[in-house]
Tab-separated table of C-alpha atoms in Angstrom:
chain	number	residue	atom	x	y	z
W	1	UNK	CA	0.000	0.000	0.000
W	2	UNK	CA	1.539	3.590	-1.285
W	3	UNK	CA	-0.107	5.949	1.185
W	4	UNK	CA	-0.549	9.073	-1.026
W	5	UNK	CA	-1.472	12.943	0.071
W	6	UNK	CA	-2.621	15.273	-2.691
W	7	UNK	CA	-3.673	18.526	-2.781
W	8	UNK	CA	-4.372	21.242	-5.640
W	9	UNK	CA	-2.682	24.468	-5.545
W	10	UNK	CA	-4.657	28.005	-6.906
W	11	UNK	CA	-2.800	28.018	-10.110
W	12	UNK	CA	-4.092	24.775	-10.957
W	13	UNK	CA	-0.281	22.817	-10.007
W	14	UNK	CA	-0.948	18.962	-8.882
W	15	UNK	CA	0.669	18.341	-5.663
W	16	UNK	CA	1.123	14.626	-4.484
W	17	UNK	CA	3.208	13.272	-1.679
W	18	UNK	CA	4.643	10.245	-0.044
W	19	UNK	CA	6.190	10.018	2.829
W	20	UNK	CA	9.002	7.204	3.443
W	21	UNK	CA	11.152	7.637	6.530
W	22	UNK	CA	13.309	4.380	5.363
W	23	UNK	CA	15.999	7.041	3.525
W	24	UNK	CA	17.207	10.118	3.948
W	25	UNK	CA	16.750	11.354	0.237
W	26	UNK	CA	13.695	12.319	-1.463
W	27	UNK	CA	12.493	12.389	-5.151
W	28	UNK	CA	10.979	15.090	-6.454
W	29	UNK	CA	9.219	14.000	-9.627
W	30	UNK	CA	7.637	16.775	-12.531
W	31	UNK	CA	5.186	15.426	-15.046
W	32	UNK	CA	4.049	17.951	-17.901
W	33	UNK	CA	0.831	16.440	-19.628
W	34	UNK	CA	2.669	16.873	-23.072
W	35	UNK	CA	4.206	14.367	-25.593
W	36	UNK	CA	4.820	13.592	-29.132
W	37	UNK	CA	0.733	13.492	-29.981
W	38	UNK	CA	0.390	17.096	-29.035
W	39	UNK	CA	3.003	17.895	-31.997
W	40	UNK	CA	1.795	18.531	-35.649
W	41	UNK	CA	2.709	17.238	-39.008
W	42	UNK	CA	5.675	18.960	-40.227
W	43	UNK	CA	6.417	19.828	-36.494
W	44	UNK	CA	7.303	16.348	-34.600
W	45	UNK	CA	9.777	16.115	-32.167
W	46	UNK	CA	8.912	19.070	-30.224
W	47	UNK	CA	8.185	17.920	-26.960
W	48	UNK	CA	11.590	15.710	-27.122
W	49	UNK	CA	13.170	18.878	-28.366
W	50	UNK	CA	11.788	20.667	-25.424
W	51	UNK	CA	13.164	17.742	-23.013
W	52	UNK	CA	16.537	18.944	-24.072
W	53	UNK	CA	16.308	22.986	-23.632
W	54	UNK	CA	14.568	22.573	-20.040
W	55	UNK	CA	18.260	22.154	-19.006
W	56	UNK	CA	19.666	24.321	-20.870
W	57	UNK	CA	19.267	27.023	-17.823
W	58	UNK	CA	17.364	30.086	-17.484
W	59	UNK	CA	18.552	34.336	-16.884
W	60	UNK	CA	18.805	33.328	-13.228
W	61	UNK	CA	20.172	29.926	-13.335
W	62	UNK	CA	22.614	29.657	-16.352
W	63	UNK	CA	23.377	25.816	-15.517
W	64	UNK	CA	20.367	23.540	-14.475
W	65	UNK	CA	23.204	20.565	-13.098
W	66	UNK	CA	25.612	22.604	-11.218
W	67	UNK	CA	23.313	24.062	-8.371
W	68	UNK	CA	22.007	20.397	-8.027
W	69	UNK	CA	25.325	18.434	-7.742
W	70	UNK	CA	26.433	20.683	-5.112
W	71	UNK	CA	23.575	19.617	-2.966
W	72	UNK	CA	24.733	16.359	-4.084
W	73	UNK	CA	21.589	15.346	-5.977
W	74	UNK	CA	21.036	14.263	-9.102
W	75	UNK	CA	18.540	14.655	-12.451
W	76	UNK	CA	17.312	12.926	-15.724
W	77	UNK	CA	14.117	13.644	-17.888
W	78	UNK	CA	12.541	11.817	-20.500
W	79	UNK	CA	9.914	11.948	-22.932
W	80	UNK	CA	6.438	9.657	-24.452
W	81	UNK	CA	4.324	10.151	-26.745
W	82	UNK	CA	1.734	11.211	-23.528
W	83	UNK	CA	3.774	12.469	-21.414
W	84	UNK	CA	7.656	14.526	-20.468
W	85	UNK	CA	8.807	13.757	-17.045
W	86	UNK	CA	11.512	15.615	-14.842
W	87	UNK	CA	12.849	14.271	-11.558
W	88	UNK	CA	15.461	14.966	-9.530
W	89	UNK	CA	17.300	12.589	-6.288
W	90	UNK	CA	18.962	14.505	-3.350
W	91	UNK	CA	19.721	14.355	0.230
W	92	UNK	CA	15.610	15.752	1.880
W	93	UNK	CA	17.519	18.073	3.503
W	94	UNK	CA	18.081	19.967	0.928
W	95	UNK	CA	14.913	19.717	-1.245
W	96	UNK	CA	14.757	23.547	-1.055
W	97	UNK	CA	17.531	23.280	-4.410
W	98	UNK	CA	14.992	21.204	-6.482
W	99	UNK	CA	12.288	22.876	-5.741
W	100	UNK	CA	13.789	26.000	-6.369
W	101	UNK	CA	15.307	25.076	-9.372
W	102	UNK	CA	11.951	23.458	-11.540
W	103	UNK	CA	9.619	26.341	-10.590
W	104	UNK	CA	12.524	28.531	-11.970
W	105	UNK	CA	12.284	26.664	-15.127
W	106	UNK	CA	8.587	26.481	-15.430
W	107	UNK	CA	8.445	30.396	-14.744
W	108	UNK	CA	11.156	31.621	-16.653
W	109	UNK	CA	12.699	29.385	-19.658
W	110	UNK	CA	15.305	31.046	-21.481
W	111	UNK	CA	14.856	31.039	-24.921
W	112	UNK	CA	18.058	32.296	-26.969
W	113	UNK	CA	18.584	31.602	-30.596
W	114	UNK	CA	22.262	30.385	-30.042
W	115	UNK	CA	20.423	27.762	-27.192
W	116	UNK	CA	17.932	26.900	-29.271
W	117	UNK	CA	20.566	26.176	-31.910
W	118	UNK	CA	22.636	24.308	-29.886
W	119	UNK	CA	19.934	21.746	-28.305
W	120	UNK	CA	18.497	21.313	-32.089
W	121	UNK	CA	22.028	20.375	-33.296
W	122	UNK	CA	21.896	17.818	-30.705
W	123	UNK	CA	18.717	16.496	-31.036
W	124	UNK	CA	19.120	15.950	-34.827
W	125	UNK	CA	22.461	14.202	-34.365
W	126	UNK	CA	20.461	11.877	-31.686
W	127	UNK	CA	18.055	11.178	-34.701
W	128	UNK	CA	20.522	10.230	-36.993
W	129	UNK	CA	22.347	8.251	-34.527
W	130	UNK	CA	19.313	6.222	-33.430
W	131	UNK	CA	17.333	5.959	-36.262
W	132	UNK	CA	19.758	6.376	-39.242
W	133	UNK	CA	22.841	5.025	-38.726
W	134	UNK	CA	21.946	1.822	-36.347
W	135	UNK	CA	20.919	-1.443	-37.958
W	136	UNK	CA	16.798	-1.675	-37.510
W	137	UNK	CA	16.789	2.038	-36.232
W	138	UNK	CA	13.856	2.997	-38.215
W	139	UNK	CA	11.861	-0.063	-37.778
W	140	UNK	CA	9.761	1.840	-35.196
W	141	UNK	CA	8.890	5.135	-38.036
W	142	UNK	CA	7.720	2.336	-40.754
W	143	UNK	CA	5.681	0.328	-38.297
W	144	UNK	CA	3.851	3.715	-36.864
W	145	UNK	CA	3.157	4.729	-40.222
W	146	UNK	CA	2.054	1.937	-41.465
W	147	UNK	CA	-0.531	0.772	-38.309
W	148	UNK	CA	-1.776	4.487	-38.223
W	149	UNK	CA	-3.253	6.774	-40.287
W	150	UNK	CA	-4.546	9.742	-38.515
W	151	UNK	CA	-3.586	9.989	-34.991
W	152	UNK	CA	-0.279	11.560	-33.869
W	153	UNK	CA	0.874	8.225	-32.701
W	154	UNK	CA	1.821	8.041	-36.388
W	155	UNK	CA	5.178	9.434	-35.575
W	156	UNK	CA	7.816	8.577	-32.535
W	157	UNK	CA	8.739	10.944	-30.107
W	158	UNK	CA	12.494	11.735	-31.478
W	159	UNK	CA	9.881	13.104	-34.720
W	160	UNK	CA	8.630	11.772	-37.810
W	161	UNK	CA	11.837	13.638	-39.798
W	162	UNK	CA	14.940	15.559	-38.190
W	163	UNK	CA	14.228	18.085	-40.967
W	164	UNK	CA	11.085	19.200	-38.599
W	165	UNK	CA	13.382	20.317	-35.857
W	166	UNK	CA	15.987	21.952	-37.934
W	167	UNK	CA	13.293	24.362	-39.352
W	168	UNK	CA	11.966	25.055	-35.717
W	169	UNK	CA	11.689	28.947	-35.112
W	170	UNK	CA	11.979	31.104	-31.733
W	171	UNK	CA	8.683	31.931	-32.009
W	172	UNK	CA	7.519	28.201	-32.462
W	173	UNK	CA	9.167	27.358	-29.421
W	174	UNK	CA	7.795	30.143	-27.244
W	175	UNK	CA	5.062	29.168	-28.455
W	176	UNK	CA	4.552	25.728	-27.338
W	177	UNK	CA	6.018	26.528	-24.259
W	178	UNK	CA	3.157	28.959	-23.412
W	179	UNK	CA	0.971	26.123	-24.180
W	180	UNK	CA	1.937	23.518	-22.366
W	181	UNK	CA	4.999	24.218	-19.436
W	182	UNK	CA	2.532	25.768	-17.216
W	183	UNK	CA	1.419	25.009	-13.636
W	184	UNK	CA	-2.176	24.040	-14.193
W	185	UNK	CA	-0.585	20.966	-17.102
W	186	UNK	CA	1.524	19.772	-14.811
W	187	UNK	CA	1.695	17.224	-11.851
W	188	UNK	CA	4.555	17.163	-8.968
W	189	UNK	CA	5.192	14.699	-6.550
W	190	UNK	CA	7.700	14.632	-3.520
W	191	UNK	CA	8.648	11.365	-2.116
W	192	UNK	CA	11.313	10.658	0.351
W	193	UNK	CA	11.608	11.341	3.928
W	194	UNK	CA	9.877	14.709	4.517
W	195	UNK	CA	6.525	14.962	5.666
W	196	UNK	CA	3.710	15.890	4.058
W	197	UNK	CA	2.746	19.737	5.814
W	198	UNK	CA	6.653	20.779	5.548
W	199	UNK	CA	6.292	19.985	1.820
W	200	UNK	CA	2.915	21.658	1.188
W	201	UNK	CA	5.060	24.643	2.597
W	202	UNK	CA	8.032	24.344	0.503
W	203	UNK	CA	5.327	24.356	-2.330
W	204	UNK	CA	3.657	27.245	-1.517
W	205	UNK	CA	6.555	29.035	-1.634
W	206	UNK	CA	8.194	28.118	-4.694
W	207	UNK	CA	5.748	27.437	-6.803
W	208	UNK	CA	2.153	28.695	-5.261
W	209	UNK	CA	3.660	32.673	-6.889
W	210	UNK	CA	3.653	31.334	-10.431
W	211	UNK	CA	0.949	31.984	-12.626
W	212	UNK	CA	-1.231	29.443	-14.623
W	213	UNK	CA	-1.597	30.117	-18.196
W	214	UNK	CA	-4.190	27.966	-20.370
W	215	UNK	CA	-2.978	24.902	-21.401
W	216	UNK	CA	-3.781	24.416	-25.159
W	217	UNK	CA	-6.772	22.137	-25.445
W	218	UNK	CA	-5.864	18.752	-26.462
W	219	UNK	CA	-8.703	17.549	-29.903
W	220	UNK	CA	-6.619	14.655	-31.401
W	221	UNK	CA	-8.190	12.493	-34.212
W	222	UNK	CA	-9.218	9.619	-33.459
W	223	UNK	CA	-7.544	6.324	-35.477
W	224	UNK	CA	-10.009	5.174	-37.584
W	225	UNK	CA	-10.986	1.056	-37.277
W	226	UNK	CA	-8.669	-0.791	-39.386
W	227	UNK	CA	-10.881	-2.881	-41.905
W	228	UNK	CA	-8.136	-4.814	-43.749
W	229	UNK	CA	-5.012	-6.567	-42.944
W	230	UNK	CA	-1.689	-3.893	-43.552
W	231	UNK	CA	1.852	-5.836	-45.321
W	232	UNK	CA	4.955	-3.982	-45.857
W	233	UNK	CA	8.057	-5.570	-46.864
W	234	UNK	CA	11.322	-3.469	-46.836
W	235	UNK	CA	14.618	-4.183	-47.926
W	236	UNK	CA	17.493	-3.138	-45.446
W	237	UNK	CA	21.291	-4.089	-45.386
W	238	UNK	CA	20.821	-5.434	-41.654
W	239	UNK	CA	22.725	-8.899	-40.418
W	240	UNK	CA	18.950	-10.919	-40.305
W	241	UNK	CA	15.498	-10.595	-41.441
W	242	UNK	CA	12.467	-8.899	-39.069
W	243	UNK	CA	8.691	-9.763	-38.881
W	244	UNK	CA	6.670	-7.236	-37.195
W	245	UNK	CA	2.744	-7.750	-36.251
W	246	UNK	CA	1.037	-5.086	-34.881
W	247	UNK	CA	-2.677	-5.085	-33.515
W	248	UNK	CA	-4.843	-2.196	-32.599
W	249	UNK	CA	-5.778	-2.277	-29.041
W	250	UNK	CA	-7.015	-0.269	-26.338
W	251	UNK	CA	-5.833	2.621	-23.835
W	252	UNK	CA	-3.572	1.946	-20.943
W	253	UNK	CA	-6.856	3.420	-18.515
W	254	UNK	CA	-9.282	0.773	-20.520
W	255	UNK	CA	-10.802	-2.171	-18.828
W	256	UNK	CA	-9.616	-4.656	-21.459
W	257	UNK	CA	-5.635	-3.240	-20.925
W	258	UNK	CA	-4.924	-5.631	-18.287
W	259	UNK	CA	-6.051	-8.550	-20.259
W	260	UNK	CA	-4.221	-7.454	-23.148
W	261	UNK	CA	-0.932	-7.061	-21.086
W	262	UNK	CA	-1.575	-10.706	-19.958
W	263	UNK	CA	-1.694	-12.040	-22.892
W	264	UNK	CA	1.677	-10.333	-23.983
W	265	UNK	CA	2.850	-11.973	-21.035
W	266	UNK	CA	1.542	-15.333	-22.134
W	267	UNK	CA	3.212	-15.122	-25.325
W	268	UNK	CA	6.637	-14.070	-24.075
W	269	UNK	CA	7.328	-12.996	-20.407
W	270	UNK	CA	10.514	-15.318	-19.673
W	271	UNK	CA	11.722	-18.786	-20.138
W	272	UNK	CA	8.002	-20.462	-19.538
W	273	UNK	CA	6.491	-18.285	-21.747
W	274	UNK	CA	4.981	-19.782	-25.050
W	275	UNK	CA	7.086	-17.881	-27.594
W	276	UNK	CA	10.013	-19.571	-25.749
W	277	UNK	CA	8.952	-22.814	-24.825
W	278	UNK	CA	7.443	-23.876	-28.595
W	279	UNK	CA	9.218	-21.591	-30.005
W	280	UNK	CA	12.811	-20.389	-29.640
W	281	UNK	CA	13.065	-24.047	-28.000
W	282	UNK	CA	11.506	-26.099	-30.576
W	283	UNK	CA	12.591	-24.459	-33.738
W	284	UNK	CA	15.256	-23.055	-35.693
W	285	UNK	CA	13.327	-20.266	-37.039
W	286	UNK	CA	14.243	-17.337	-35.099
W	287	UNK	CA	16.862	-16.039	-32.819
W	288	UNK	CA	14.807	-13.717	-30.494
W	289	UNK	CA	10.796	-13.375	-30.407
W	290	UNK	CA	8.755	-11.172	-27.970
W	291	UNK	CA	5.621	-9.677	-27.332
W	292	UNK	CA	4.733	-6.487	-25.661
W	293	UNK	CA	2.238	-3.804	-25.155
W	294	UNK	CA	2.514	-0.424	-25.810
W	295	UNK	CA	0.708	0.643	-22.695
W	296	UNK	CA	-0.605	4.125	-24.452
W	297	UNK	CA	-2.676	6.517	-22.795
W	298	UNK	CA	-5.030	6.601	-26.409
W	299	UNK	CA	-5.507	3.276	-27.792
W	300	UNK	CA	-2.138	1.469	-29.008
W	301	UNK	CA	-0.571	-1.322	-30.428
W	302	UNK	CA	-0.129	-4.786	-29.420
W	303	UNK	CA	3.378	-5.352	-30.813
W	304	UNK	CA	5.208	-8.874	-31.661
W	305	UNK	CA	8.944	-8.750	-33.284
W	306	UNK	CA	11.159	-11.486	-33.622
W	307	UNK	CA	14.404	-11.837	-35.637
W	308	UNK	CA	15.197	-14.523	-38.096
W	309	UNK	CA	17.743	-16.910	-37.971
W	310	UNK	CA	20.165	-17.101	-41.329
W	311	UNK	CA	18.212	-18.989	-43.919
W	312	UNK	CA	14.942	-19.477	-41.926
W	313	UNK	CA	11.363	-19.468	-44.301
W	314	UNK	CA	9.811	-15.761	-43.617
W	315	UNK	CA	6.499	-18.157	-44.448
W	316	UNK	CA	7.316	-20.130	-42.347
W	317	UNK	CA	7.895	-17.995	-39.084
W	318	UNK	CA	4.509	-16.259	-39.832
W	319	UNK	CA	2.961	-19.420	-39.908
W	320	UNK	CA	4.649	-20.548	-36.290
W	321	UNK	CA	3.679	-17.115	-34.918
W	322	UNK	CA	-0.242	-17.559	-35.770
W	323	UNK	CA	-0.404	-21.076	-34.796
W	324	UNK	CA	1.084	-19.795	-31.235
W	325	UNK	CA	-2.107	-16.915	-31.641
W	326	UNK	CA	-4.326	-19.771	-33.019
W	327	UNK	CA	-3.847	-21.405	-29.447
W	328	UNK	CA	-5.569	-18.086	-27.643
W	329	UNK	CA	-8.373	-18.061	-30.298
W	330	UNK	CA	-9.352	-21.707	-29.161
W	331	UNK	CA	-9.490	-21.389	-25.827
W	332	UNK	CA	-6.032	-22.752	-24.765
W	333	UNK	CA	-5.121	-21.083	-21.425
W	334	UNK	CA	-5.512	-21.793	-18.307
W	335	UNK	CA	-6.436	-20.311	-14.534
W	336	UNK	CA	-3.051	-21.330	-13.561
W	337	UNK	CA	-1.056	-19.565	-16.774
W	338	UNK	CA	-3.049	-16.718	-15.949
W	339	UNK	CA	-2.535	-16.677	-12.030
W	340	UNK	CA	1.423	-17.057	-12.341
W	341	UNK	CA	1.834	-14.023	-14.614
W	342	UNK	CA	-0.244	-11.997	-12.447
W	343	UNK	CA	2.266	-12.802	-9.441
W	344	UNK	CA	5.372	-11.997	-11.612
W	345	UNK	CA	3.168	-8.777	-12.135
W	346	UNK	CA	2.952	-8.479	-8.201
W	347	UNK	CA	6.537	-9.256	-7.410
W	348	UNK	CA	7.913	-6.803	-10.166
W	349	UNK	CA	5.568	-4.250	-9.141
W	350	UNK	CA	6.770	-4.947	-5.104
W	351	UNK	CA	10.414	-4.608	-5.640
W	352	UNK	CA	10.179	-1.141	-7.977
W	353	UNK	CA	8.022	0.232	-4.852
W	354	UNK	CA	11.039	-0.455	-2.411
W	355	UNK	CA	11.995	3.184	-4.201
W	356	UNK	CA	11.053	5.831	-3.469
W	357	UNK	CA	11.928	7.720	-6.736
W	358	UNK	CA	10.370	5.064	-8.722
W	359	UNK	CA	6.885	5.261	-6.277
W	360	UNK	CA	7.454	9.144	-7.407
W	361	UNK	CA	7.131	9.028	-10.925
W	362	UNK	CA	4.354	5.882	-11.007
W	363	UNK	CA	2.084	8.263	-8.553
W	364	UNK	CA	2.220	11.135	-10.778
W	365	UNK	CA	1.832	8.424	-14.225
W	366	UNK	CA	-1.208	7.359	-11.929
W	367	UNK	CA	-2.439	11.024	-11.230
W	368	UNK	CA	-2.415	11.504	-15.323
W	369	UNK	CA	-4.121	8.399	-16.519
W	370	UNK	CA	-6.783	8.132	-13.537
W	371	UNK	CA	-7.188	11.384	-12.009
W	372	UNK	CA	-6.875	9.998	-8.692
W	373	UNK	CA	-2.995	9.202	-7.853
W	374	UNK	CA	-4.132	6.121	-4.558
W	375	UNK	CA	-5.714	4.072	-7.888
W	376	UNK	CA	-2.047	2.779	-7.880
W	377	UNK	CA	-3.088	0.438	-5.115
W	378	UNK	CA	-5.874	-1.169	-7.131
W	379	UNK	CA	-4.010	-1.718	-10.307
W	380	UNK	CA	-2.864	-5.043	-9.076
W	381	UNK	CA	-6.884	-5.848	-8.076
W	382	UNK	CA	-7.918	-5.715	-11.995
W	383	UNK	CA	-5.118	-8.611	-12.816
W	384	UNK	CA	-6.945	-10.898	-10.228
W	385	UNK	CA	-9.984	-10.973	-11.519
W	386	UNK	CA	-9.324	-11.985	-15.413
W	387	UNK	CA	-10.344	-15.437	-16.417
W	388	UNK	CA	-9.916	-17.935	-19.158
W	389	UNK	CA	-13.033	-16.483	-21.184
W	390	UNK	CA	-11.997	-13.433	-21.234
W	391	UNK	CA	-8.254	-14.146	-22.539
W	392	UNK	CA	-10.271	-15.591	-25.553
W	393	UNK	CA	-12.686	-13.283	-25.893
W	394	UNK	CA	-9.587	-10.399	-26.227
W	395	UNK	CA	-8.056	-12.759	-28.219
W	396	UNK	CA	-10.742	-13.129	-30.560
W	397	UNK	CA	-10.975	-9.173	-31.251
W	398	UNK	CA	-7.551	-8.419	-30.796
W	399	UNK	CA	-5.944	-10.968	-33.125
W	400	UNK	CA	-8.546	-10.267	-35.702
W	401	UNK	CA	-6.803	-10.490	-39.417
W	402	UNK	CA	-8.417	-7.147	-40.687
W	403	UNK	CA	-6.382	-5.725	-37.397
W	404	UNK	CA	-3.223	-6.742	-38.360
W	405	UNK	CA	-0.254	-4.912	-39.727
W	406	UNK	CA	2.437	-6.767	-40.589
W	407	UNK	CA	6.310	-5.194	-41.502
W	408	UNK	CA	8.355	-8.139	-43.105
W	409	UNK	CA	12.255	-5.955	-42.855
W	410	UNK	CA	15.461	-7.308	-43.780
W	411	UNK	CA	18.413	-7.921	-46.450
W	412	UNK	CA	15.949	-10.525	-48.505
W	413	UNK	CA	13.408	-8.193	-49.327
């Protein structure tokens, strides 16, 4: 049990809190309720662009790192399509520096042309790097554009081209931080060993001053039902072939997620898995398979890859993959299957709570997708209850052949 206090400050910031007297550190964890589907054609990339100039220090703070390290703490970010997420580790006693420094960047961003500059040149050489010049680094562009047609999940968060961040203005930037890097879009929660009225306090006084602009209201398209099955075959100079399926499923905050997730875990959550067992074990055909869900706060993809080994049938590997799917359709799981992956579920999710930065940045994921950050301690409840019928029943809709988009990539195409 995560014992969470919240409470909602006049300009509309998200406070959460949890105290944990086991360390002498705390966490203090910044979500902004903007990703990669609140971009625009021609214009992707921008909230991982954004990632990158919140540290690049403001008129009163020209270094984000350096005031941090001296209170020996520590900081990281990243970036979702949903989501961009700041946190910072130090000793509680001095929480004052953290604080201080994120409600100086939310208030006052510094927005030079030479910065700007600077963090584009390094976001574009991050593109290349990743998703250029690696072996199956774009694999992840073809399959979004491919399985979607409409909604912004269409591109990845590093953005659809690096030619849309090199032709990002001043303006543009200013812009979207307006619109989005604002108290009322943002949730922050402080874990570690201070208590919960000392940190309403600390709040108050660093970021209760700051004013609340709009956020820009979110109005994304919605995907459209896929009607027909998807195939694209491309031809890379990478050491083995890839098959890709893709399936259109639901929302991380939908009732059917956790079934989906089981079944994932069915197919290929460690050495018992099915995937393994009749497949890596039994055959010759592929080197690594896996399953996995993309756990999206819109509906997503349920995503299986798997690498061929030299000379294997591509035929044949598609085949082996729906006969594994085949099983599901018919009914061919049981309680048991069901009831171990669930406790892997609960053991995994027990030992990532022993943190207290980690219980920091799930509260506030929580806070986002529920509205209501203590739904963390039923998340576990909604594994319990799935049964056999309705594994097959997800199955059945989720495995459908007009659903499927399939990416065939690799040096014999």
């Amino acid at each position: 049990m995560i014992k969470t206090n919240s409470l909602r400050l006049d300009n509309g910031l998200q406070l959460l809190h949890h105290h944990d007297p086991t360390t002498q550190m705390v966490a203090i964890n910044l979500l902004y309720n903007v990703g990669a589907r609140d971009e625009r054609p021609g214009r992707t990339g921008m909230a991982h662009l954004f990632e990158h100039l919140m540290f690049g220090g403001t008129p009163a703070i020209p270094n984000f790192d350096t005031p941090l390290q001296k209170a020996g703490g520590e900081s990281n970010a990243w970036t979702t399509n949903d989501l961009t997420n700041f946190y910072e580790i130090l000793p509680a006693q001095n929480i004052e520096t953290a604080l201080w420094l994120e409600s100086d960047r939310m208030a006052s961003m510094a927005f030079s042309q030479q910065a700007l500059d600077v963090q584009k040149g390094v976001v574009i050489e991050e593109f290349k790097q990743r998703c250029i010049n690696q072996p199956y680094g774009d694999t992840d562009h073809i399959l979004r554009s491919t399985a979607f047609t409409t909604h912004p999940y269409r591109w990845p968060t590093i953005g659809e081209k690096f030619s849309d961040i090199a032709e990002v203005s001043l303006d543009e930037v200013r812009n979207f931080s307006a619109s989005h890097y604002t108290p009322g879009n943002a949730i922050l929660c402080v874990a570690g060993n201070i208590d919960f009225e000392n940190t309403v306090k600390l709040v108050e006084k660093w970021f209760g001053g700051l004013h609340s602009q709009h956020a820009a209201q979110r109005n994304l398209p919605a995907e459209p039902k896929q009607d027909e099955p998807r195939r694209n075959a491309v031809h890379r100079d990478v050491p083995q072939n890839m098959i890709i399926k893709a399936y259109h499923m639901c929302g991380r905050n939908d009732a059917a997620f956790p079934v989906c997730d089981i079944i994932s875990d069915i197919l290929a959550n460690g050495n018992s898995a099915r995937f393994f067992r009749n497949v890596l074990m039994q055959t010759d055909l592929f080197t690594d398979l896996d399953a996995a869900v993309w756990g999206t706060i819109d509906p997503g993809l349920f995503v299986i890859k798997g690498k061929l080994s030299h000379g294997a049938s591509i035929d044949k590997a598609e085949e082996t993959i729906q006969a594994e799917i085949n099983k599901l359709l018919d009914g061919d799981t049981s309680q048991y299957e069901i009831e171990k992956y669930v406790n892997k579920l609960e053991s995994k999710e027990c030992f990532e709570n022993i943190s207290y930065a980690d219980k920091a940045s799930k509260l506030c994921y929580q806070q986002l997708i529920t509205g209501d950050a203590s739904d963390i301690n039923r998340e576990i409840a909604k594994y319990r209850t799935i049964t056999t019928s309705q594994v097959t029943q997800e199955a059945i809709k989720l495995f459908d052949i007009s659903n499927e988009t399939t990416i065939l990539y690799g040096p014999d195409l």
